[in-house]
Amino acid sequence: MKNHLSLIIGMTLATYLPRLVPLLMLGNRKMNKNIEEFLYYVPHTSLSILITRGIMTAESGMKAATIAGIGIAGILSYKKGNLILSVLAGIMLSFVIINII
Amino acid sequence: MKIQEGIKSSIRDGTKIALPIMIGYFPVAMAFGLLSKNTLMSFRDTSLLSIMVYAGASQFMAIDLMGAGVNVGSIVFTTALLNLRHIIMSASLAVHLQNVSRKLLPIVAFGITDETFSIISFNKEKMNSAFILTLNTLSYSSWVLGTMLGYMIGEVLPISLQSSLGIGLYAMFAALLFPEISKSKNILYLSMISAIVYMALFYSKIFGFGWDIILAILISSIFGIIFFDKEREN
């Protein structure tokens, strides 16, 4: 087996720096209103994009289960607002669908 | 005494809210451990990837590219691209971390993933050091332990169970976003716009590997500034 230490260290820097630098630079600083609004939207747009990506990149056999799992979790959280319940329902429904198809 | 009570309740909140992430991470991490083993990575290197890099998508990508014989420099560069979105996410969090000691920021930063970022963003009122550290530590442990267990005994989990538990992460994204949508029309429209922008970029295939995600976040969030008025809606 090959030794992959250089790869691991390189990847560590490539993931850690993007997480660290903005946090150190932007903390406790007054910000322009537009930037503040932009940063307020980011979690929402990111989530929507990650969900869309999850559906689009799912293998063809998994698409229905992925959409159903996301759908039931979305509906339940919309109505009840309970995170864990919604996630478990999503997992169970997709498990059922995977086993049916 | 009061401060201790506060810390206790933050730890409790953090634990409760970490559960869906832990449930989602564990099987995905196991799948990673197993895949890594099948790519002939050693147990040490597989564990180190999860311990040090701690980025699901990048780790899967690295294993994939390594299997295809891609060189180290290219894999690291692709990792950086995939993680560009964390620059924006981390910047978005930074605004709300006033309650967190600066000394802890390097530790908090290490734990920022798509999942923990989303949870923290939508629980701003609970945000303090104890809450974030509990959430991050539990999520991280689940990822690392899942990887090791997957390497050792990953074959035992039926694939249908692995897959549905993995879908749990997307179910969690939806369960975080939809309550926000119910509170605000602007967020509803913006979520739809983000999805459309991403699909357009995805199908255009001009931007690969991470660029499509970061561009879609940038474009749709800027769209939000231009066309929606956050103040007026509140």
Coordinates of C-alpha atoms in Angstrom, one line a residue:
Chain A
M1 CA 0.0 0.0 0.0
K2 CA 1.2 3.5 -0.9
N3 CA 1.8 6.2 1.7
H4 CA -0.6 9.1 1.1
L5 CA 0.6 11.6 3.7
S6 CA 1.3 14.4 1.2
L7 CA -2.1 14.1 -0.3
I8 CA -3.7 14.1 3.1
I9 CA -1.9 17.2 4.3
G10 CA -2.6 19.0 1.0
M11 CA -6.3 18.2 1.3
T12 CA -6.3 19.2 4.9
L13 CA -5.1 22.7 4.0
A14 CA -7.5 23.0 1.1
T15 CA -10.4 22.3 3.4
Y16 CA -9.3 24.0 6.5
L17 CA -8.2 27.4 5.1
P18 CA -11.6 28.2 3.4
R19 CA -13.3 27.5 6.7
L20 CA -10.9 29.4 8.9
V21 CA -9.9 32.6 7.1
P22 CA -13.3 34.3 6.7
L23 CA -14.1 33.5 10.3
L24 CA -11.0 35.2 11.6
M25 CA -11.2 38.1 9.2
L26 CA -14.9 39.0 9.5
G27 CA -15.7 38.4 13.1
N28 CA -16.8 41.5 15.1
R29 CA -16.7 43.8 12.1
K30 CA -19.4 46.2 11.1
M31 CA -20.5 45.4 7.6
N32 CA -22.0 47.0 4.6
K33 CA -25.8 46.5 4.5
N34 CA -25.8 44.8 1.1
I35 CA -23.1 42.3 2.2
E36 CA -25.0 41.6 5.4
E37 CA -28.1 40.9 3.4
F38 CA -26.1 38.7 1.0
L39 CA -24.8 36.7 3.9
Y40 CA -28.3 36.3 5.3
Y41 CA -29.4 34.8 2.0
V42 CA -26.5 32.4 1.7
P43 CA -27.7 29.6 4.0
H44 CA -31.1 29.5 2.2
T45 CA -29.7 29.5 -1.3
S46 CA -27.0 27.0 -0.3
L47 CA -29.5 24.6 1.1
S48 CA -31.8 24.8 -1.9
I49 CA -28.8 24.3 -4.2
L50 CA -27.5 21.3 -2.2
I51 CA -30.9 19.7 -2.3
T52 CA -31.2 20.2 -6.0
R53 CA -27.7 18.8 -6.5
G54 CA -28.6 15.8 -4.4
I55 CA -31.6 15.0 -6.6
M56 CA -29.7 15.7 -9.9
T57 CA -26.6 13.7 -9.0
A58 CA -28.5 10.7 -7.5
E59 CA -28.0 7.5 -9.5
S60 CA -31.0 6.8 -11.7
G61 CA -32.1 3.9 -9.5
M62 CA -32.0 6.1 -6.4
K63 CA -33.8 9.2 -7.8
A64 CA -37.3 8.3 -6.8
A65 CA -36.2 7.4 -3.2
T66 CA -34.2 10.6 -3.0
I67 CA -37.0 12.8 -4.1
A68 CA -39.5 11.0 -1.9
G69 CA -37.2 11.2 1.2
I70 CA -36.6 14.9 0.6
G71 CA -40.3 15.5 -0.1
I72 CA -41.7 13.9 3.0
A73 CA -39.1 15.6 5.2
G74 CA -39.9 19.0 3.6
I75 CA -43.7 18.6 4.1
L76 CA -43.4 17.3 7.7
S77 CA -41.0 20.1 8.7
Y78 CA -43.2 22.7 7.0
K79 CA -46.2 21.5 9.0
K80 CA -44.7 20.4 12.3
G81 CA -41.2 22.0 12.4
N82 CA -39.6 19.0 14.0
L83 CA -36.2 18.3 12.5
I84 CA -35.5 14.8 13.8
L85 CA -39.0 13.5 13.1
S86 CA -38.8 14.8 9.5
V87 CA -35.3 13.3 8.9
L88 CA -36.4 9.9 10.3
A89 CA -39.5 9.9 8.1
G90 CA -37.4 10.8 5.1
I91 CA -35.0 7.9 5.8
M92 CA -37.8 5.4 6.4
L93 CA -39.7 6.3 3.2
S94 CA -36.6 6.2 1.1
F95 CA -35.7 2.8 2.6
V96 CA -39.2 1.5 1.7
I97 CA -39.0 2.8 -1.8
I98 CA -35.5 1.4 -2.5
N99 CA -36.7 -2.0 -1.4
I100 CA -39.8 -1.8 -3.6
I101 CA -38.1 -0.7 -6.8
Chain B
M1 CA -24.4 28.5 39.1
K2 CA -26.4 30.4 36.5
I3 CA -23.6 30.2 34.0
Q4 CA -23.2 26.5 34.6
E5 CA -26.9 26.0 34.0
G6 CA -26.6 27.9 30.8
I7 CA -23.7 25.7 29.6
K8 CA -25.6 22.6 30.5
S9 CA -28.7 23.6 28.5
S10 CA -26.5 24.6 25.6
I11 CA -24.8 21.2 25.6
R12 CA -28.3 19.6 25.8
D13 CA -29.5 21.7 22.8
G14 CA -26.3 20.9 20.9
T15 CA -26.7 17.2 21.5
K16 CA -30.3 17.1 20.5
I17 CA -29.7 19.0 17.3
A18 CA -26.6 17.0 16.4
L19 CA -28.6 13.8 16.3
P20 CA -29.9 14.0 12.7
I21 CA -26.3 14.9 11.5
M22 CA -24.8 11.9 13.4
I23 CA -27.5 9.6 12.0
G24 CA -26.8 10.9 8.5
Y25 CA -23.0 11.0 8.8
F26 CA -22.4 7.6 10.2
P27 CA -23.5 5.4 7.3
V28 CA -22.0 7.8 4.7
A29 CA -18.7 7.6 6.6
M30 CA -19.0 3.8 6.7
A31 CA -19.5 3.8 2.9
F32 CA -16.4 6.0 2.6
G33 CA -14.3 3.7 4.8
L34 CA -15.4 0.6 2.8
L35 CA -14.7 2.3 -0.5
S36 CA -11.3 3.5 0.6
K37 CA -10.4 0.0 1.6
N38 CA -11.5 -1.3 -1.8
T39 CA -9.2 1.3 -3.4
L40 CA -6.3 -0.3 -1.4
M41 CA -5.8 2.6 1.0
S42 CA -4.4 1.6 4.4
F43 CA -6.5 1.8 7.5
R44 CA -4.2 4.6 8.8
D45 CA -4.5 6.8 5.7
T46 CA -8.3 6.2 5.5
S47 CA -8.8 7.2 9.1
L48 CA -6.4 10.2 8.7
L49 CA -8.4 11.5 5.8
S50 CA -11.6 11.6 7.9
I51 CA -9.7 12.9 11.0
M52 CA -7.8 15.7 9.2
V53 CA -9.8 16.6 6.1
Y54 CA -13.3 16.0 7.4
A55 CA -15.1 16.8 4.2
G56 CA -17.3 14.1 2.8
A57 CA -17.6 15.2 -0.8
S58 CA -13.9 15.9 -1.1
Q59 CA -12.9 12.6 0.4
F60 CA -15.1 10.5 -2.0
M61 CA -13.7 12.6 -4.9
A62 CA -10.1 12.0 -3.8
I63 CA -10.6 8.2 -3.6
D64 CA -12.3 8.3 -7.0
L65 CA -9.5 10.3 -8.6
M66 CA -6.8 8.3 -6.9
G67 CA -8.3 5.1 -8.3
A68 CA -8.1 6.8 -11.7
G69 CA -4.4 7.6 -11.2
V70 CA -4.7 11.4 -11.0
N71 CA -1.8 13.1 -9.3
V72 CA -1.7 14.6 -5.9
G73 CA -1.6 18.2 -7.0
S74 CA -4.7 17.9 -9.1
I75 CA -6.6 16.2 -6.3
V76 CA -5.7 18.9 -3.8
F77 CA -6.7 21.6 -6.3
T78 CA -10.0 20.0 -6.9
T79 CA -10.5 19.7 -3.2
A80 CA -9.9 23.5 -2.9
L81 CA -12.5 24.1 -5.6
L82 CA -15.1 21.9 -3.9
N83 CA -14.6 23.7 -0.7
L84 CA -14.8 27.2 -2.0
R85 CA -18.4 27.4 -0.9
H86 CA -17.2 27.1 2.7
I87 CA -15.6 30.6 2.3
I88 CA -19.0 32.1 1.8
M89 CA -20.6 29.9 4.5
S90 CA -17.9 30.7 7.0
A91 CA -18.2 34.4 6.2
S92 CA -22.0 34.1 6.7
L93 CA -21.4 32.5 10.1
A94 CA -18.7 35.0 11.2
V95 CA -21.3 37.8 11.5
H96 CA -23.1 35.8 14.2
L97 CA -20.2 34.5 16.2
Q98 CA -19.9 37.5 18.6
N99 CA -20.7 35.3 21.6
V100 CA -17.9 33.0 20.7
S101 CA -14.4 33.6 22.1
R102 CA -11.8 34.4 19.4
K103 CA -9.5 31.8 20.7
L104 CA -12.1 29.1 19.9
L105 CA -12.6 30.2 16.3
P106 CA -9.8 27.9 14.9
I107 CA -11.7 25.0 16.5
V108 CA -15.1 26.2 15.4
A109 CA -13.8 26.7 11.8
F110 CA -12.6 23.1 11.6
G111 CA -16.1 21.8 12.3
I112 CA -17.9 23.9 9.6
T113 CA -19.5 21.5 7.1
D114 CA -22.6 22.0 4.9
E115 CA -24.6 20.3 7.6
T116 CA -23.3 22.0 10.8
F117 CA -23.3 25.4 9.0
S118 CA -27.0 25.0 8.1
I119 CA -27.9 23.9 11.6
I120 CA -26.0 26.8 13.2
S121 CA -27.4 29.3 10.8
F122 CA -31.0 28.4 11.6
N123 CA -30.4 28.3 15.4
K124 CA -28.8 31.7 15.8
E125 CA -30.6 32.4 19.1
K126 CA -28.9 29.3 20.6
M127 CA -25.5 30.2 19.3
N128 CA -22.7 30.2 21.9
S129 CA -19.4 28.3 22.3
A130 CA -20.9 25.3 24.2
F131 CA -23.7 24.8 21.7
I132 CA -21.4 25.0 18.7
L133 CA -18.6 22.8 20.2
T134 CA -21.1 20.1 21.2
L135 CA -22.7 20.1 17.8
N136 CA -19.3 20.0 16.0
T137 CA -17.7 17.4 18.2
L138 CA -20.6 15.0 18.0
S139 CA -20.9 15.4 14.2
Y140 CA -17.1 15.0 13.8
S141 CA -17.0 11.9 16.0
S142 CA -19.8 10.3 14.0
W143 CA -17.8 10.9 10.8
V144 CA -14.5 9.6 12.1
L145 CA -15.9 6.5 13.9
G146 CA -18.1 5.7 11.0
T147 CA -15.1 5.8 8.7
M148 CA -13.1 3.4 10.9
L149 CA -16.0 1.0 11.4
G150 CA -16.8 1.1 7.7
Y151 CA -13.2 0.1 6.9
M152 CA -13.4 -2.8 9.4
I153 CA -16.9 -4.2 8.9
G154 CA -18.6 -2.1 6.1
E155 CA -19.6 -5.2 4.2
V156 CA -22.3 -6.1 6.8
L157 CA -24.6 -3.2 6.2
P158 CA -27.2 -3.9 3.4
I159 CA -26.8 -1.4 0.6
S160 CA -30.4 -0.3 0.7
L161 CA -30.0 0.7 4.3
Q162 CA -26.7 2.6 3.6
S163 CA -28.4 4.5 0.8
S164 CA -31.5 5.5 2.7
L165 CA -29.5 6.6 5.6
G166 CA -27.4 8.7 3.2
I167 CA -30.6 10.3 1.8
G168 CA -31.2 11.3 5.4
L169 CA -28.7 14.1 4.9
Y170 CA -30.8 15.6 2.1
A171 CA -33.9 15.1 4.1
M172 CA -32.2 17.2 6.8
F173 CA -31.4 19.9 4.3
A174 CA -35.1 20.0 3.4
A175 CA -36.2 19.9 7.0
L176 CA -34.1 23.0 7.7
L177 CA -35.2 24.9 4.6
F178 CA -38.9 24.4 4.5
P179 CA -39.8 26.0 7.9
E180 CA -37.9 29.1 6.7
I181 CA -39.9 29.0 3.5
S182 CA -43.2 28.9 5.5
K183 CA -42.1 32.1 7.2
S184 CA -41.1 34.2 4.2
K185 CA -42.3 34.5 0.6
N186 CA -39.0 36.0 -0.4
I187 CA -37.2 32.9 0.9
L188 CA -39.6 30.7 -1.1
Y189 CA -38.9 32.6 -4.3
L190 CA -35.2 32.8 -3.6
S191 CA -35.1 29.0 -3.0
M192 CA -36.8 28.4 -6.3
I193 CA -34.5 30.8 -8.1
S194 CA -31.4 29.1 -6.6
A195 CA -32.5 25.7 -7.7
I196 CA -33.1 27.0 -11.3
V197 CA -29.8 28.8 -11.4
Y198 CA -28.0 25.7 -10.2
M199 CA -29.8 23.5 -12.8
A200 CA -28.9 25.9 -15.5
L201 CA -25.2 25.9 -14.5
F202 CA -25.2 22.1 -14.0
Y203 CA -26.6 21.3 -17.4
S204 CA -24.5 24.0 -19.2
K205 CA -21.5 21.9 -18.1
I206 CA -19.3 25.0 -18.5
F207 CA -18.3 24.9 -14.9
G208 CA -17.4 21.6 -13.3
F209 CA -16.3 20.4 -9.9
G210 CA -17.5 22.8 -7.3
W211 CA -17.6 25.9 -9.4
D212 CA -21.2 25.3 -10.3
I213 CA -22.2 25.2 -6.6
I214 CA -20.3 28.4 -5.6
L215 CA -21.4 30.3 -8.7
A216 CA -25.1 29.3 -8.1
I217 CA -24.8 30.5 -4.4
L218 CA -23.2 33.8 -5.5
I219 CA -25.6 34.5 -8.3
S220 CA -28.8 33.6 -6.5
S221 CA -27.8 35.4 -3.2
I222 CA -26.9 38.6 -5.2
F223 CA -30.2 38.2 -7.0
G224 CA -31.8 38.3 -3.5
I225 CA -30.1 41.6 -2.7
I226 CA -31.2 43.2 -5.9
F227 CA -34.8 42.1 -6.1
F228 CA -35.9 41.5 -2.5
D229 CA -36.0 43.9 0.4
K230 CA -35.2 42.1 3.6
E231 CA -36.1 45.1 5.8
R232 CA -39.4 45.8 4.3
E233 CA -40.6 42.2 4.6
N234 CA -39.8 42.2 8.3

